[in-house]
Coordinates of C-alpha atoms and ligand atoms in Angstrom, one line a residue:
Chain C
M1 CA 0.0 0.2 0.0
S2 CA 1.8 3.1 -0.7
D3 CA 0.8 5.1 2.1
S4 CA 2.6 3.2 4.0
S5 CA 6.0 3.4 1.9
R6 CA 5.3 7.1 2.3
T7 CA 5.3 7.3 5.7
S8 CA 8.2 8.9 7.7
I9 CA 8.7 9.3 11.2
F10 CA 7.0 12.7 11.2
D11 CA 4.1 11.3 9.8
L12 CA 4.1 8.9 12.2
L13 CA 4.3 10.9 15.1
L14 CA 2.1 13.7 14.0
L15 CA -0.9 10.5 13.1
R16 CA -0.2 9.2 16.7
K17 CA -0.6 12.3 18.5
P18 CA -4.4 13.4 17.9
A19 CA -5.1 9.6 18.1
V20 CA -4.2 9.2 21.8
E21 CA -7.2 11.0 23.3
E22 CA -9.7 9.8 20.6
I23 CA -8.9 6.0 21.5
S24 CA -10.5 6.2 24.8
T25 CA -13.8 7.2 22.7
S26 CA -13.5 5.4 19.6
I27 CA -14.8 2.6 21.3
A28 CA -17.8 4.7 22.3
I29 CA -17.9 5.6 18.8
E30 CA -17.4 2.1 17.6
A31 CA -21.1 1.3 19.4
T32 CA -22.8 4.6 17.9
V33 CA -21.8 3.6 14.7
T34 CA -23.0 -0.1 15.2
E35 CA -26.2 1.4 16.6
L36 CA -26.8 3.0 13.8
F37 CA -25.8 0.0 11.1
E38 CA -28.6 -2.0 12.9
Q39 CA -31.0 0.9 12.7
F40 CA -30.2 2.1 9.0
R41 CA -28.7 -0.7 7.1
R42 CA -31.8 -2.3 5.7
G43 CA -33.2 1.4 4.5
M44 CA -29.7 1.9 3.1
L45 CA -29.5 -1.4 1.1
R46 CA -33.4 -0.8 -0.1
Y47 CA -32.7 2.6 -1.2
I48 CA -29.6 1.7 -3.2
G49 CA -31.7 -1.5 -4.8
S50 CA -33.7 1.2 -6.1
L51 CA -30.8 2.8 -7.6
G52 CA -30.4 -0.3 -9.7
L53 CA -27.6 -1.8 -7.7
S54 CA -27.4 -5.6 -6.1
V55 CA -27.7 -6.7 -2.4
H56 CA -24.3 -7.2 -2.9
D57 CA -23.2 -4.2 -4.2
G58 CA -25.3 -2.5 -1.9
E59 CA -23.8 -4.5 1.1
E60 CA -20.4 -3.6 0.2
I61 CA -21.4 0.4 0.1
V62 CA -23.3 0.1 3.4
Q63 CA -20.1 -1.3 4.8
E64 CA -17.9 1.9 3.1
V65 CA -20.6 4.1 4.6
F66 CA -20.3 2.9 8.1
L67 CA -16.4 3.3 7.8
L68 CA -16.8 6.5 6.7
L69 CA -19.3 7.1 9.2
F70 CA -16.3 5.9 12.1
Q71 CA -13.6 8.5 10.3
H72 CA -16.5 11.2 10.1
L73 CA -17.6 10.8 14.1
C74 CA -13.8 10.0 15.1
D75 CA -12.9 13.8 13.8
R76 CA -15.7 14.9 15.7
K77 CA -17.5 16.3 12.5
P78 CA -21.1 17.3 12.9
Q79 CA -23.1 15.1 14.6
E80 CA -26.8 16.1 13.8
N81 CA -29.0 14.5 11.0
L82 CA -26.7 11.7 11.0
R83 CA -29.6 9.9 9.1
G84 CA -29.3 12.7 6.5
W85 CA -25.2 11.7 6.5
L86 CA -25.8 8.6 5.6
F87 CA -28.0 8.3 2.6
R88 CA -25.9 11.1 1.2
V89 CA -22.9 9.1 1.1
A90 CA -24.9 6.4 0.4
H91 CA -26.3 7.6 -2.6
N92 CA -23.2 9.2 -4.3
L93 CA -21.0 5.6 -3.6
A94 CA -24.0 4.4 -5.3
L95 CA -24.0 6.6 -8.3
K96 CA -20.4 6.0 -8.5
R97 CA -20.5 2.5 -8.3
R98 CA -23.4 2.4 -11.2
I99 CA -21.5 4.7 -13.3
A100 CA -18.4 2.1 -13.2
K101 CA -20.9 -1.1 -14.0
Q102 CA -22.3 0.7 -16.9
A103 CA -19.4 1.3 -18.2
A104 CA -18.4 -2.2 -17.9
T105 CA -21.3 -3.9 -19.0
K106 CA -24.6 -1.5 -20.3
T107 CA -27.2 -2.3 -18.0
T108 CA -30.4 0.1 -17.3
C109 CA -31.2 1.3 -14.1
C110 CA -33.5 0.4 -11.6
I111 CA -35.3 -2.8 -10.7
S112 CA -37.4 -4.4 -13.4
A113 CA -41.1 -5.1 -12.9
D114 CA -39.9 -9.6 -13.2
E115 CA -37.4 -8.7 -10.9
H116 CA -37.4 -9.2 -6.8
Y117 CA -41.3 -10.0 -6.8
D118 CA -42.9 -13.0 -4.8
P119 CA -46.8 -12.1 -5.3
R120 CA -48.7 -14.7 -2.7
P121 CA -52.2 -13.2 -3.4
S122 CA -55.3 -15.2 -3.8
P123 CA -55.6 -16.6 -7.5
E124 CA -58.4 -15.1 -8.6
D125 CA -56.9 -11.8 -6.9
H126 CA -54.1 -12.6 -8.8
L127 CA -53.8 -11.2 -12.2
F128 CA -55.5 -8.0 -10.8
F129 CA -53.1 -7.4 -8.5
Q130 CA -50.5 -8.3 -10.8
Q131 CA -51.8 -6.0 -13.5
R132 CA -52.3 -3.0 -11.3
R133 CA -48.9 -3.9 -9.9
D134 CA -46.8 -4.0 -13.3
R135 CA -48.7 -0.7 -14.4
L136 CA -47.8 1.3 -11.1
L137 CA -44.3 0.5 -11.7
S138 CA -43.9 1.2 -15.4
V139 CA -45.1 4.8 -14.0
L140 CA -42.7 4.8 -11.5
H141 CA -39.5 4.1 -13.8
A142 CA -41.1 6.4 -16.1
L143 CA -40.3 9.0 -13.9
P144 CA -37.4 11.0 -14.2
E145 CA -34.7 9.7 -11.6
R146 CA -34.5 12.4 -9.7
D147 CA -38.3 12.3 -8.5
Q148 CA -38.1 8.5 -8.2
C149 CA -35.0 9.3 -5.6
C150 CA -37.4 11.5 -3.6
L151 CA -40.0 9.3 -3.4
Y152 CA -37.5 6.4 -2.1
L153 CA -35.7 8.7 0.4
R154 CA -39.3 9.8 1.7
A155 CA -40.4 6.2 2.0
E156 CA -37.2 5.8 4.2
G157 CA -38.5 8.8 6.5
L158 CA -36.2 11.1 5.4
Q159 CA -37.4 14.8 5.6
Y160 CA -37.5 17.4 3.1
R161 CA -34.6 19.2 4.0
E162 CA -32.7 15.7 4.6
I163 CA -33.6 14.8 1.0
A164 CA -32.6 18.0 -0.4
G165 CA -29.5 17.3 1.3
V166 CA -29.1 13.9 0.0
L167 CA -30.0 14.9 -3.9
D168 CA -27.5 18.2 -3.4
I169 CA -31.1 20.1 -4.5
S170 CA -33.3 22.9 -3.4
L171 CA -36.1 22.4 -0.4
G172 CA -38.4 23.6 -3.6
S173 CA -37.2 20.9 -6.1
V174 CA -37.8 18.1 -3.5
S175 CA -41.7 19.3 -2.5
K176 CA -41.8 19.7 -6.7
S177 CA -40.7 16.5 -7.2
L178 CA -42.7 14.6 -4.9
A179 CA -45.9 16.3 -5.6
R180 CA -45.7 15.4 -9.3
A181 CA -44.5 11.9 -8.8
I182 CA -47.3 10.9 -6.7
R183 CA -49.4 13.3 -8.9
R184 CA -48.6 10.9 -11.6
L185 CA -48.8 7.4 -10.0
S186 CA -52.3 8.7 -8.5
N187 CA -53.6 9.0 -12.5
A188 CA -52.0 5.5 -12.9
D189 CA -55.5 4.4 -12.2
R190 CA -57.3 5.9 -14.2
W191 CA -56.6 4.4 -17.5
Chain N
M1 CA -65.3 39.7 -2.1
R2 CA -63.0 36.4 -2.6
F3 CA -65.9 33.6 -3.4
E4 CA -63.2 32.4 -6.3
I5 CA -61.0 30.7 -3.9
T6 CA -58.3 29.3 -5.3
H7 CA -57.5 25.4 -4.3
L8 CA -54.8 24.5 -2.8
S9 CA -51.8 22.7 -5.2
D10 CA -51.0 19.2 -4.9
E11 CA -47.6 20.6 -3.4
E12 CA -49.5 22.8 -0.8
L13 CA -51.6 19.3 0.0
L14 CA -48.3 17.0 0.1
L15 CA -46.3 19.7 2.6
S16 CA -49.0 20.4 4.8
A17 CA -49.6 16.1 5.2
D18 CA -45.9 16.0 5.7
G19 CA -45.8 18.6 8.1
E20 CA -43.5 20.7 6.5
L21 CA -45.5 23.7 6.7
P22 CA -44.9 26.9 8.8
A23 CA -48.3 26.3 11.6
K24 CA -49.6 29.4 10.0
Q25 CA -49.6 27.9 6.4
A26 CA -51.0 24.6 7.8
S27 CA -53.6 26.0 9.9
A28 CA -54.8 27.7 6.6
V29 CA -54.6 24.4 4.5
H30 CA -56.4 22.7 7.2
V31 CA -59.3 25.4 6.9
H32 CA -59.6 25.3 3.3
L33 CA -59.6 21.1 3.5
E34 CA -62.2 21.4 6.0
T35 CA -64.3 23.5 3.4
C36 CA -63.4 21.9 -0.1
W37 CA -64.9 18.5 -1.2
E38 CA -62.7 19.2 -4.6
C39 CA -59.3 19.8 -2.4
R40 CA -60.3 16.9 0.0
T41 CA -60.9 14.6 -2.6
R42 CA -57.8 15.3 -4.1
F43 CA -55.8 14.6 -0.8
A44 CA -57.2 11.2 -0.7
E45 CA -56.3 10.4 -4.1
M46 CA -52.3 11.1 -3.3
Q47 CA -53.1 9.2 0.1
N48 CA -53.7 6.4 -2.1
A49 CA -51.0 6.9 -4.3
I50 CA -48.6 7.0 -1.7
G51 CA -50.1 4.0 -0.5
D52 CA -49.5 2.0 -3.5
F53 CA -46.0 3.5 -3.6
I54 CA -45.3 2.1 -0.2
H55 CA -47.0 -1.2 -1.4
I56 CA -44.3 -1.6 -4.1
Y57 CA -41.1 -0.3 -2.2
R58 CA -41.8 -2.7 0.7
E59 CA -42.2 -5.6 -1.8
R60 CA -38.0 -4.7 -2.0
S61 CA -37.7 -4.9 1.7
Q62 CA -38.8 -9.1 1.3
V63 CA -35.7 -9.0 -1.0
S64 CA -33.7 -11.8 0.6
I65 CA -31.7 -9.0 2.7
P66 CA -29.1 -11.4 4.4
P67 CA -28.9 -11.6 7.9
I68 CA -27.1 -8.7 9.8
D69 CA -24.7 -10.7 11.9
G70 CA -22.5 -11.5 9.0
P71 CA -22.2 -7.8 7.9
R72 CA -22.0 -6.3 11.6
A73 CA -19.7 -8.2 12.6
L74 CA -17.2 -7.8 9.1
L75 CA -18.3 -3.6 9.7
R76 CA -16.8 -3.8 13.5
A77 CA -13.6 -5.9 12.2
E78 CA -13.0 -3.1 9.6
I79 CA -13.4 -0.2 12.5
R80 CA -10.9 -2.2 14.5
Q81 CA -9.0 -3.1 11.5
F82 CA -9.0 1.1 10.6
S83 CA -8.9 2.3 14.1
S84 CA -5.1 0.3 14.7
A85 CA -4.3 1.2 11.4
S86 CA -4.6 5.5 11.9
T87 CA -3.1 4.8 15.1
A88 CA -0.4 2.6 13.8
H89 CA 0.1 0.2 16.5
A90 CA 3.5 -1.4 16.7
G91 CA 3.1 -0.9 12.9
R92 CA 0.9 -3.8 12.7
G93 CA -1.8 -1.5 11.1
F94 CA -0.1 0.2 8.3
V95 CA 1.2 -3.2 6.8
A96 CA -1.9 -5.0 7.3
S97 CA -3.3 -5.5 3.8
T98 CA -6.6 -2.7 3.7
T99 CA -8.4 -2.6 0.3
G100 CA -11.2 -0.1 1.1
G101 CA -10.9 3.2 -0.4
A102 CA -12.1 4.5 3.0
R103 CA -9.1 3.5 4.9
E104 CA -6.8 5.2 2.2
W105 CA -8.6 8.0 1.6
A106 CA -8.7 8.6 5.7
V107 CA -5.1 7.8 6.2
S108 CA -3.8 10.0 3.6
R109 CA -5.9 13.1 4.4
V110 CA -4.4 13.0 7.9
V111 CA -1.4 12.5 6.1
E112 CA -2.2 15.4 3.8
K113 CA -3.3 17.7 6.4
A114 CA -0.3 17.5 8.5
L115 CA 2.2 18.5 5.6
R116 CA -0.1 21.3 4.5
V117 CA 0.7 23.1 7.9
P118 CA 4.6 23.8 8.4
H119 CA 5.1 24.3 11.8
V120 CA 4.1 20.9 12.6
V121 CA 7.3 19.9 10.9
A122 CA 9.2 21.5 13.9
F123 CA 7.0 20.0 16.0
A124 CA 7.4 16.8 15.4
T125 CA 10.9 16.9 15.5
V126 CA 10.9 17.7 18.8
L127 CA 8.9 15.0 19.0
A128 CA 11.1 12.8 17.9
T129 CA 13.8 13.5 20.0
F130 CA 11.6 12.7 22.8
A131 CA 10.9 9.4 21.2
L132 CA 14.8 8.8 20.8
L133 CA 15.1 9.8 24.9
L134 CA 12.5 8.0 25.6
F135 CA 13.1 4.8 23.8
V136 CA 16.8 4.5 25.2
V137 CA 14.5 5.3 28.5
H138 CA 12.2 2.2 27.7
L139 CA 14.9 -0.3 26.1
H140 CA 16.5 0.1 29.4
R141 CA 13.6 -1.0 31.6
A142 CA 12.4 -3.3 29.0
Q143 CA 15.6 -5.1 29.5
L144 CA 15.2 -5.0 33.4
S145 CA 11.8 -6.4 33.3
H146 CA 12.8 -9.3 31.3
H147 CA 14.9 -10.2 33.7
A148 CA 12.2 -10.2 36.5
S149 CA 10.3 -13.4 36.0
K150 CA 7.0 -11.8 37.1
G151 CA 4.9 -10.0 34.7
S152 CA 6.6 -11.6 31.6
S153 CA 3.6 -13.0 29.9
E154 CA 2.2 -9.8 29.7
L155 CA 5.2 -8.0 28.8
N156 CA 6.8 -10.5 26.3
G157 CA 3.2 -11.8 25.3
A158 CA 4.0 -13.2 22.0
M159 CA 3.1 -16.7 23.7
P160 CA 0.0 -17.8 25.3
Q161 CA 0.0 -19.5 28.6
V162 CA -0.1 -23.0 28.0
S163 CA -2.4 -23.6 31.1
L164 CA -4.7 -20.4 30.2
T165 CA -4.8 -20.8 26.3
P166 CA -3.8 -24.7 25.4
G167 CA -5.7 -24.3 21.8
E168 CA -9.1 -25.9 21.1
T169 CA -10.4 -27.0 18.2
V170 CA -13.9 -27.8 16.3
S171 CA -14.2 -30.8 14.2
V172 CA -14.1 -29.6 11.0
T173 CA -12.8 -31.7 7.8
V174 CA -10.0 -30.4 5.4
Q175 CA -13.0 -30.1 2.5
D176 CA -14.6 -27.8 4.8
V177 CA -11.3 -25.4 5.9
C178 CA -10.4 -25.4 2.1
A179 CA -14.3 -24.5 1.1
P180 CA -14.1 -20.6 -0.7
D181 CA -17.0 -20.0 1.6
F182 CA -15.4 -20.9 5.0
P183 CA -15.3 -17.9 7.2
T184 CA -11.9 -16.3 7.9
E185 CA -10.5 -15.3 11.0
R186 CA -11.1 -12.2 10.1
Q187 CA -15.1 -12.5 9.9
M188 CA -14.8 -14.6 13.0
L189 CA -15.2 -11.6 15.4
V190 CA -14.6 -12.2 19.2
P191 CA -18.0 -11.7 21.1
A192 CA -17.4 -8.8 24.2
S193 CA -18.3 -11.2 26.4
L194 CA -15.6 -13.7 25.7
R195 CA -12.8 -11.0 25.2
R196 CA -13.6 -10.3 29.3
R197 CA -13.2 -13.4 30.1
V198 CA -9.9 -13.9 28.2
F199 CA -8.5 -10.7 29.9
Q200 CA -9.8 -11.9 33.4
Q201 CA -8.0 -15.3 33.3
Y202 CA -4.6 -13.2 32.5
G203 CA -5.6 -11.4 35.4
I204 CA -5.6 -8.3 33.2
S205 CA -8.4 -5.8 34.6
N206 CA -9.4 -3.0 33.0
P207 CA -7.2 -3.4 29.6
R208 CA -6.7 -0.2 27.5
P209 CA -8.4 -0.7 24.7
D210 CA -5.0 0.0 22.4
A211 CA -3.6 -2.4 24.5
F212 CA -4.2 -5.9 23.2
E213 CA -5.7 -8.0 20.5
V214 CA -7.5 -11.0 21.6
D215 CA -5.7 -13.2 19.0
Y216 CA -6.7 -16.6 18.6
L217 CA -3.9 -19.1 18.9
I218 CA -5.1 -22.1 16.6
T219 CA -6.9 -20.1 13.9
P220 CA -10.2 -20.6 12.8
D221 CA -8.9 -20.5 9.3
L222 CA -7.6 -24.1 10.4
G223 CA -10.6 -25.2 12.4
G224 CA -9.7 -23.0 15.9
A225 CA -12.5 -22.8 18.2
S226 CA -14.0 -19.6 19.3
S227 CA -13.6 -20.3 23.0
A228 CA -11.4 -18.9 25.8
R229 CA -9.2 -21.9 25.3
N230 CA -7.7 -20.7 22.1
L231 CA -7.5 -17.4 22.7
W232 CA -4.9 -14.8 24.4
P233 CA -4.4 -11.6 24.9
E234 CA -1.8 -10.4 22.4
P235 CA 0.4 -7.0 23.5
Y236 CA 0.4 -5.0 20.3
H237 CA 3.9 -3.9 21.5
N238 CA 5.5 -6.9 20.1
T239 CA 7.0 -5.9 17.1
I240 CA 9.4 -8.9 16.3
W241 CA 7.0 -12.3 16.6
N242 CA 3.5 -10.1 16.4
A243 CA 0.2 -11.3 15.2
R244 CA 1.6 -10.2 11.9
V245 CA 3.9 -12.6 11.9
K246 CA 1.7 -15.3 13.1
D247 CA -0.5 -14.7 10.4
E248 CA 1.8 -15.4 7.7
L249 CA 2.9 -18.9 9.6
E250 CA -1.5 -19.5 9.5
V251 CA -1.4 -18.7 5.7
H252 CA 1.2 -20.6 5.0
L253 CA 0.3 -24.0 6.9
K254 CA -3.4 -23.3 5.3
D255 CA -2.0 -23.8 1.9
L256 CA 0.0 -26.7 2.9
V257 CA -3.0 -28.1 4.1
C258 CA -5.3 -27.4 0.9
S259 CA -2.9 -28.3 -1.2
G260 CA -2.7 -31.9 0.6
K261 CA 1.4 -31.6 1.9
L262 CA 0.2 -31.6 5.7
D263 CA -2.7 -32.9 7.8
M264 CA -4.9 -30.5 9.5
A265 CA -3.7 -32.4 13.0
T266 CA -0.3 -31.3 12.6
A267 CA -0.9 -27.9 11.4
Q268 CA -3.3 -27.4 14.3
R269 CA -0.4 -28.7 16.7
D270 CA 1.9 -26.3 15.1
L271 CA 0.1 -23.6 16.3
S272 CA -1.0 -24.4 19.7
G273 CA 2.4 -25.6 20.6
N274 CA 5.6 -23.1 20.2
W275 CA 4.4 -21.3 16.9
I276 CA 7.3 -19.3 16.9
A277 CA 9.2 -22.1 16.5
S278 CA 7.0 -23.7 13.9
Y279 CA 7.5 -20.4 11.9
K280 CA 11.3 -21.1 12.0
K281 CA 10.8 -24.3 11.2
Y282 CA 8.5 -23.8 7.8
F283 CA 10.5 -21.1 6.9
Q284 CA 13.9 -22.0 7.3
T285 CA 14.7 -18.8 9.6
D286 CA 15.3 -17.0 12.8
A287 CA 13.3 -13.9 11.7
P288 CA 10.2 -13.1 10.4
L289 CA 10.6 -12.8 6.7
G290 CA 8.1 -9.5 6.3
K291 CA 10.9 -7.7 8.9
P292 CA 9.2 -4.3 10.2
R293 CA 10.8 -1.0 8.8
P294 CA 13.2 0.3 11.4
F295 CA 11.4 3.4 12.3
L296 CA 8.4 1.9 12.8
A297 CA 9.8 -1.0 14.6
L298 CA 11.6 1.7 17.0
L299 CA 8.4 4.0 17.2
A300 CA 6.6 0.5 18.2
R301 CA 8.9 -0.1 21.0
F302 CA 7.8 1.9 23.3
N303 CA 3.9 3.5 24.7
H304 CA 2.7 6.2 22.7
R305 CA 0.1 7.5 25.7
E306 CA 4.3 7.7 27.8
L307 CA 5.5 9.9 24.9
V308 CA 2.7 12.5 24.5
G309 CA 2.2 12.3 28.6
A310 CA 6.0 13.0 28.7
F311 CA 6.1 15.6 26.3
L312 CA 3.2 17.8 27.7
A313 CA 4.4 17.3 31.0
P314 CA 8.5 16.6 31.2
Ligands
LIG401 ZN1 -59.9 23.3 -2.8

């Protein structure tokens, strides 16, 4: 690893110095990180999955995000709204990975209608629900990606301010996106 | 007279339902909804659409998301490796293979930050002088305590006490162990309760988190058990025969076992007996092959608390 070869005695001393006081708190930080991991892993995996990445990719991204969180907390960076922070970092890493993947293999975004689904309604309901669900899905996937992301993040419980932070857009854009998306979904039934 | 009321927009309805409106506006929306069937209907439609969407979205959580235990253990292991890397304990963390971007990013960032500020170099020089001074003192003391037999297990610690940690195995076959999905030592995080018990047995109360690593004697990679009899507190200050060196031996033994050149029982015995002697035997050497760099070794010889403590309050 190139960092170690560049490491001089000065670097080491400087690295060691701030570490001293932080070590006593690193256990506490680890506990915090673990707790947040337990709380948000599932939702983050779901969100990353909505961006068209596999559970495996999602798992790796989530690991990376929480490692960065550990670093973030050790650096005594702002601690308010960690949920927004987690989703923002996850969002950015996911997009980065998706671009890398798309460059490698030409795939399209977002879950396809047949994937991830194991419907178990009673037989007579089956067709009706299936059709309705497919219609909703196609409307959902026809939405601009930003609108979709707003929906997914809102479904994960994020407030508008947090969503704006994750996607790096204005508050007004968030509410416009959401209202537009919901309007289109509700029109899906009128066909 | 404004009876031609403008209806509420979808956006206003949504903002109000999501509690995103300031109180004054929110109550205006509320009042309007009470009087306007049209807007109330639209509001209900939106509510339905949200419900539909949530149903679709929920299906996604029924996707086979693996249980949290493995990923959580992995995260904890990574965090520990990361914190030991950034504090350069015994030089081990730096040498340990780290591949994730986060760690490299973090370490290089600290170094970058350090290099940007000119006066830190002067500060570092002063620290380095102290370091050398302390090193001499420490070396002297270490020699003294080496002669005193008491507490040698805690000071040296490269080998566990046989009575406490004779080594223990679980029954696995060579096929199990050599299968690609067999969990590795890194994934086998030692639970906190077990760590406490190990420390207790070794009479170490309130261990500093940065002083010891609870290490497996027989690695789980070769069938070692996750039990107190197979674990011991290995001090980080060991710079020559440390856990990293032991890892080299473990990897080598596993290669031998999986290529059929060595039986597992022998490999386990070579680890639970004198592993340093085994290392010398298998690698035909008297010293670890991947030698620590001189500066790292030097620095790692003394406790950094001592160093900074001495610097701050000489
Ligand atoms: Zn109205």
